[in-house]
Short mmCIF file of C-alpha atoms in Angstrom, two decimals:
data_model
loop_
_atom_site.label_atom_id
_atom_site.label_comp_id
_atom_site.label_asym_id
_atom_site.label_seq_id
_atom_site.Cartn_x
_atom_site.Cartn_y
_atom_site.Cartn_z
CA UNK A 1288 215.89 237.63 42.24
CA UNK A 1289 216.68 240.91 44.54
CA UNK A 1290 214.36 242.02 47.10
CA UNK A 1291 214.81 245.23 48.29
CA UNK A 1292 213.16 246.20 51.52
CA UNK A 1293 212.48 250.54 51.79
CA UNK A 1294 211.87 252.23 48.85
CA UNK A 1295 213.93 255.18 50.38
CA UNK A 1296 216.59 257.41 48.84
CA UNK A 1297 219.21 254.76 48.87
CA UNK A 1298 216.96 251.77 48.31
CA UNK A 1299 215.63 253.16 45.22
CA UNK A 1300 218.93 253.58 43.77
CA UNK A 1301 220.08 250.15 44.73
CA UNK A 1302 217.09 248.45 43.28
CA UNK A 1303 217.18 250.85 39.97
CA UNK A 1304 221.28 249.47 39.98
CA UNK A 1305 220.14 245.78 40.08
CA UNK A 1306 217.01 245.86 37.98
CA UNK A 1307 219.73 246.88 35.55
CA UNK A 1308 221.07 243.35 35.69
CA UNK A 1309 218.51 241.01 37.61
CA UNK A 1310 214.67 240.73 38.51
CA UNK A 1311 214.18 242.98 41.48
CA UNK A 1312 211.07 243.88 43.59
CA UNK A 1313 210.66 246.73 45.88
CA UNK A 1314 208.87 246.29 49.48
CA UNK A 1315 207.86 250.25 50.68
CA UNK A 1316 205.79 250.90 53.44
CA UNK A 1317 204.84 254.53 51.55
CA UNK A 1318 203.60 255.05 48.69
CA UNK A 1319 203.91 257.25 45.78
CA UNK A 1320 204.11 260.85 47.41
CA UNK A 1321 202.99 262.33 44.30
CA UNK A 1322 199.58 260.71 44.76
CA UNK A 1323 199.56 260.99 48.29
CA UNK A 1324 200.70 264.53 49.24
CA UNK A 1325 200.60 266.52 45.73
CA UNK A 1326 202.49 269.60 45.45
CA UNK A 1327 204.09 269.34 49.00
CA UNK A 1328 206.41 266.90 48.05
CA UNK A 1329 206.57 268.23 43.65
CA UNK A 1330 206.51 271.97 44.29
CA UNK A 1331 210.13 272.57 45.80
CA UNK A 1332 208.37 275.78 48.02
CA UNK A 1333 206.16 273.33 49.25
CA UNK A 1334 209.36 271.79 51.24
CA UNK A 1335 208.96 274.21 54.07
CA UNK A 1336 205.41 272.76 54.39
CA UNK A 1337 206.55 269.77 55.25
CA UNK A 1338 207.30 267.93 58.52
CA UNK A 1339 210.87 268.42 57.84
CA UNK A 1340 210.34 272.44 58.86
CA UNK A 1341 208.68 271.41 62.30
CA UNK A 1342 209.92 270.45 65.49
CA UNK A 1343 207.31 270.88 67.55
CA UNK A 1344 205.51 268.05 68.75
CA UNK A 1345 202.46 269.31 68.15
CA UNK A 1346 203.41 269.98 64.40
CA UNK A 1347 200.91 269.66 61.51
CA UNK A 1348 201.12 265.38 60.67
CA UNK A 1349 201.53 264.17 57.27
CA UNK A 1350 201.26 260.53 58.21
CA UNK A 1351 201.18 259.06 54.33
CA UNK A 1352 204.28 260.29 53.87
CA UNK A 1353 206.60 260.88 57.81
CA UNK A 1354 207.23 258.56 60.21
CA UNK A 1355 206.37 260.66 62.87
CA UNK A 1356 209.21 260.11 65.26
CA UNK A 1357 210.38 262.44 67.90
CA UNK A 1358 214.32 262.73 69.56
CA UNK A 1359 214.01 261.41 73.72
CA UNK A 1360 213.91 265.19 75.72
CA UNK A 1361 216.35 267.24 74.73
CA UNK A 1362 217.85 269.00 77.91
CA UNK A 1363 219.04 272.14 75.98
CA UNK A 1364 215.90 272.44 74.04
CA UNK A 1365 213.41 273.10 77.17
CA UNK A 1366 213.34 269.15 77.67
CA UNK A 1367 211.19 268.89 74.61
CA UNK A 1368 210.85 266.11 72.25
CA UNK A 1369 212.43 267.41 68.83
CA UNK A 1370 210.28 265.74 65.87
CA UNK A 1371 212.93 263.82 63.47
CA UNK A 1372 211.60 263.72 59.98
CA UNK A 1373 211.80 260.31 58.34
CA UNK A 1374 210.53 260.07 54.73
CA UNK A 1375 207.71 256.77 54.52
CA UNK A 1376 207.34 256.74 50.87
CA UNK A 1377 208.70 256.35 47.83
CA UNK A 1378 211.65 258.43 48.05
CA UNK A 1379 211.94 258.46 51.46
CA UNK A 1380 213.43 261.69 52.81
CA UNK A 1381 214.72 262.74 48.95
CA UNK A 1382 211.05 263.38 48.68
CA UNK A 1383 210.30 265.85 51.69
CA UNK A 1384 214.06 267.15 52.16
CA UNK A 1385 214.98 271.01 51.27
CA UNK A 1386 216.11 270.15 48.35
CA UNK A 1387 219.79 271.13 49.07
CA UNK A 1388 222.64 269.06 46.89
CA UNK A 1389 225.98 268.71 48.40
CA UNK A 1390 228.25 266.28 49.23
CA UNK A 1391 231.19 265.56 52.11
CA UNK A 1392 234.48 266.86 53.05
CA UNK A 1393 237.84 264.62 51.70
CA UNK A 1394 238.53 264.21 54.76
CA UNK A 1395 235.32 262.69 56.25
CA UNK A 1396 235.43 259.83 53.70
CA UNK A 1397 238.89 258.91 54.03
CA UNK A 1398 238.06 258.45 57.66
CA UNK A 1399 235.35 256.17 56.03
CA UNK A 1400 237.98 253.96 54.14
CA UNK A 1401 240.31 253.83 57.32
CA UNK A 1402 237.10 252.64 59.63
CA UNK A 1403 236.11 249.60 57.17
CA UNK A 1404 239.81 249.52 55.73
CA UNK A 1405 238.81 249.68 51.98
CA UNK A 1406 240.14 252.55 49.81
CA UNK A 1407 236.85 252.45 47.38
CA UNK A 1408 234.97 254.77 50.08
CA UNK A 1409 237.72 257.26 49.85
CA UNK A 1410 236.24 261.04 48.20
CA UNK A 1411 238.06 260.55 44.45
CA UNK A 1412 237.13 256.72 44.50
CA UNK A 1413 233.73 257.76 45.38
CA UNK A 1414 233.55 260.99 42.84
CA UNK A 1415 232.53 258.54 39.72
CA UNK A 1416 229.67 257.08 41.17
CA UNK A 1417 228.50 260.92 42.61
CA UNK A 1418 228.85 261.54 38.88
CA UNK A 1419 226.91 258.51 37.70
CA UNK A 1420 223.69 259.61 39.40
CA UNK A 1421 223.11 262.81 38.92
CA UNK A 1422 222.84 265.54 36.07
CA UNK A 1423 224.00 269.01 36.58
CA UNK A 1424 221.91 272.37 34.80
CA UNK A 1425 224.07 275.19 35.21
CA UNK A 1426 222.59 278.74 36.33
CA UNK A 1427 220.49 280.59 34.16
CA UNK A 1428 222.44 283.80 35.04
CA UNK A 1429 219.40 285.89 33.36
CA UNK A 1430 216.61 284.80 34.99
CA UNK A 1431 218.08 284.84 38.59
CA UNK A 1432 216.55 288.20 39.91
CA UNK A 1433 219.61 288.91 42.15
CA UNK A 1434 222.57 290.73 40.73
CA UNK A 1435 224.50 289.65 44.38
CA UNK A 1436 223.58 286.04 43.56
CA UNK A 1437 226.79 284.76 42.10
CA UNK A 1438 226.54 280.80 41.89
CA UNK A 1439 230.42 279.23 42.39
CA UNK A 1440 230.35 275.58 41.88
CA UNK A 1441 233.50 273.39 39.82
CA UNK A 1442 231.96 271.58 36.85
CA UNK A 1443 234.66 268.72 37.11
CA UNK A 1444 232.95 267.63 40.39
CA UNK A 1445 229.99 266.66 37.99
CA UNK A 1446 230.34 264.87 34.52
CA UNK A 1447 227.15 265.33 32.07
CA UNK A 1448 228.63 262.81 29.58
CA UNK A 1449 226.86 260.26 31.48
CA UNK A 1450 223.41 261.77 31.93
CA UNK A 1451 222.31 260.60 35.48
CA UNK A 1452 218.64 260.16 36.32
CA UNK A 1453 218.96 262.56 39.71
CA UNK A 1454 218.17 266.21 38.23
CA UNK A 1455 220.94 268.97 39.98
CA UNK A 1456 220.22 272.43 39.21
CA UNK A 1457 219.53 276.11 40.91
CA UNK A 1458 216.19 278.15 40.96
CA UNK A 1459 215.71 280.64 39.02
CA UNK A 1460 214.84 283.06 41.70
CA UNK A 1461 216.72 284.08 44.38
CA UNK A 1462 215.00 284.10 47.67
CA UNK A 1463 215.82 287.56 49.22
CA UNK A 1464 216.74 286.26 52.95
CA UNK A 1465 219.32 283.87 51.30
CA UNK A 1466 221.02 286.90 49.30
CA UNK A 1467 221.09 289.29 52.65
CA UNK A 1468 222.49 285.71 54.95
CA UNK A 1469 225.31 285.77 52.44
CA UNK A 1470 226.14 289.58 53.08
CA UNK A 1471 225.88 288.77 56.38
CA UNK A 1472 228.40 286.08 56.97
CA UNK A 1473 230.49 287.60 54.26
CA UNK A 1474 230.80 290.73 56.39
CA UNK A 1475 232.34 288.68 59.40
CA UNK A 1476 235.01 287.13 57.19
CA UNK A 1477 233.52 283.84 55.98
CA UNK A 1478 234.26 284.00 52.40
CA UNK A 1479 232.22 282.53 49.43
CA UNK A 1480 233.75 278.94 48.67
CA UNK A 1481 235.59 279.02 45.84
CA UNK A 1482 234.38 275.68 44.30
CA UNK A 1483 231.31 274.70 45.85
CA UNK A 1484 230.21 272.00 47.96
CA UNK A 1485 230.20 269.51 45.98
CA UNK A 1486 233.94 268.90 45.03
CA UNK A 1487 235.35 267.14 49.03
CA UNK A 1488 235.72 270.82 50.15
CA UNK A 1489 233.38 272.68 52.55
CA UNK A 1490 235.16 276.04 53.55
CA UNK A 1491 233.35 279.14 53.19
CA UNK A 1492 230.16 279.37 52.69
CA UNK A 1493 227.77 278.43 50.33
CA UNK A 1494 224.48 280.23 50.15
CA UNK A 1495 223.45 279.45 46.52
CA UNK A 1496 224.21 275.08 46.95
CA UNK A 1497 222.33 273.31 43.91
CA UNK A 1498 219.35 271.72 44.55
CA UNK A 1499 217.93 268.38 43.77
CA UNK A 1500 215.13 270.49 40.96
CA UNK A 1501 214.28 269.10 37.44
CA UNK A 1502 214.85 272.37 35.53
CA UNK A 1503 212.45 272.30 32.74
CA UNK A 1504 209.61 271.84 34.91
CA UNK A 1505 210.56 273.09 38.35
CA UNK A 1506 209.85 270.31 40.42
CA UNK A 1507 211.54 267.84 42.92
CA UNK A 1508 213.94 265.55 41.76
CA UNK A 1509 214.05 262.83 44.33
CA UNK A 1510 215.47 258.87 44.19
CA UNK A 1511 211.47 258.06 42.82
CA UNK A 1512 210.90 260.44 40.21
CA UNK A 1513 214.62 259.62 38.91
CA UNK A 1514 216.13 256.42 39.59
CA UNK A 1515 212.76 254.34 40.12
CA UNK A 1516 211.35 255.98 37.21
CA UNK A 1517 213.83 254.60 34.87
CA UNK A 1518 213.81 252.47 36.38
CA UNK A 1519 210.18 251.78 35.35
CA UNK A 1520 210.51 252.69 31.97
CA UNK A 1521 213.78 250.59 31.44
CA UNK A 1522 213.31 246.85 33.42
CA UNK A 1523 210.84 244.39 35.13
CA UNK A 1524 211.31 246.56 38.30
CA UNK A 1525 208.43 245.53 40.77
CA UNK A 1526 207.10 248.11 43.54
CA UNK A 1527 204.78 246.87 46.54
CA UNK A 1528 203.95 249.97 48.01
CA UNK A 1529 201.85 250.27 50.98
CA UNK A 1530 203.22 246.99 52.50
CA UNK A 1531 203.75 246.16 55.54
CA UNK A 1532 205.92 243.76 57.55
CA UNK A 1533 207.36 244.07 61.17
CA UNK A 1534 211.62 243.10 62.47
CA UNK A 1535 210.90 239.36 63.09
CA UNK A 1536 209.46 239.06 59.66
CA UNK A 1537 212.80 239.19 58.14
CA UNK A 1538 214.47 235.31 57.82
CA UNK A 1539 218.05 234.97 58.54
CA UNK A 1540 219.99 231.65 58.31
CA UNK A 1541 220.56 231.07 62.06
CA UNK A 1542 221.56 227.31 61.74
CA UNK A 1543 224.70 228.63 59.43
CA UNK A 1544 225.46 231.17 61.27
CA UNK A 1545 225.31 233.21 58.11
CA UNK A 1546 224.28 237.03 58.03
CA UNK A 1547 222.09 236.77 55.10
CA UNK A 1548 218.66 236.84 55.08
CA UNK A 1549 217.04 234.59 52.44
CA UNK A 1550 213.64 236.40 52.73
CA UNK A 1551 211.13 238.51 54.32
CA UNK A 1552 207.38 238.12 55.01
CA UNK A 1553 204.90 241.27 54.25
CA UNK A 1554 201.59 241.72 54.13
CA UNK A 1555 200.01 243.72 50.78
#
């Protein structure tokens, strides 16, 4: 029996991973966002609705599915507290984020491998498991209403053999502010990437990134609506959303001196 406490982005695909496996429960102090905040969080417009686009404290609060946290004063920003989105709900941030699907640079996870000293967490010994989760749509080059709008991504940086549950694809319309930033920087010498951002390289820019959309219905693809709902439909997977439970709830095996915790206490 798993536990897995935070039904966020990388909880969800952790529990989804052992539910495969083993009898697994989910403790989230959210709930499902699609209940709870509609078409903010399932309409991929209604993104810059959302708590992420505000950093004002006095911002409009979603409190069934942020945190609410603010940054301490930040000198440079007129000493004001800068609000710090944090998803609470299933999904966690995949379900109130832009949207925007890429991954690191080579280089930052080979300094990953050389901090822990384990190879596994190096960019190609991480690439299968970026492939395992996700599903990549190419463009429909017809329906996108910009001619400038040229997507550039490397399809061997993906692998659709597998058919992951997180949906990767680009919208069919081309916001016009995106297509006139891309002349921009183009114009002072910053190139269009040649493979994307998705394959351990991040020169040049990359105006037209996939995005984290379920194609066929044009709607948010986060860790919930993909990994927990196979989740769902596959296993015994158990959610407890709307729980909550506090730091000194979780048990730890002092007397061993052991860093595992045998169990948690919540409250329903």
């Amino acid at each position: 029996m798993y536990l897995v406490v935070g039904g966020g982005t990388a909880g969800l695909v952790i529990a989804s991973r052992l539910a495969d496996v083993a009898s697994v429960g989910v403790i989230e102090a959210g709930g499902f966002y699609e209940q709870d905040n509609g078409n903010y969080n399932i309409v991929p417009f209604g993104s810059l609705q959302m708590p992420l686009a505000y950093s004002a404290e006095d911002y409009p609060k979603q409190p069934l599915v942020d945190w609410d946290l603010f940054s301490i004063p930040q000198t440079n920003a007129g000493n004001r507290r800068i609000h710090y989105a944090q998803g609470k709900t299933l999904g966690g941030s995949s379900a109130l984020n832009a949207l925007s699907y890429h991954r690191a640079t080579s280089g930052t996870y080979q300094k990953w491998a050389e901090a822990v000293g384990d190879e596994s967490f190096t960019f190609e010994n991480l690439l299968p498991y970026y492939q395992k989760s996700c599903h990549l749509t190419p463009p429909d080059l017809e329906k996108r209403n910009s001619t400038s709008a040229t997507v550039v991504y490397d399809p061997a940086a993906f692998d659709n053999s597998i058919v992951g549950p997180l949906q990767v694809s680009w919208n069919n319309w081309v916001d016009p502010t995106t297509d006139a930033l891309a002349h921009a920087v183009q114009s002072v010498g910053l190139p269009v990437s040649p493979v994307g951002f998705s394959s351990g390289y991040l020169s040049g820019h990359g105006a037209w990134v996939p995005s984290t959309i379920e194609p066929k219905q044009a709607v948010r693809s986060s860790s919930r609506s993909s990994f927990l709902e196979e989740a769902i439909k596959n296993t015994d997977i158990m959610v407890h959303a709307h729980t909550s439970s506090s730091e000194d709830s979780i048990r730890f095996r002092f007397a061993e001196k052991s860093k595992c915790s045998p169990g948690i206490n919540f409250r329903i």
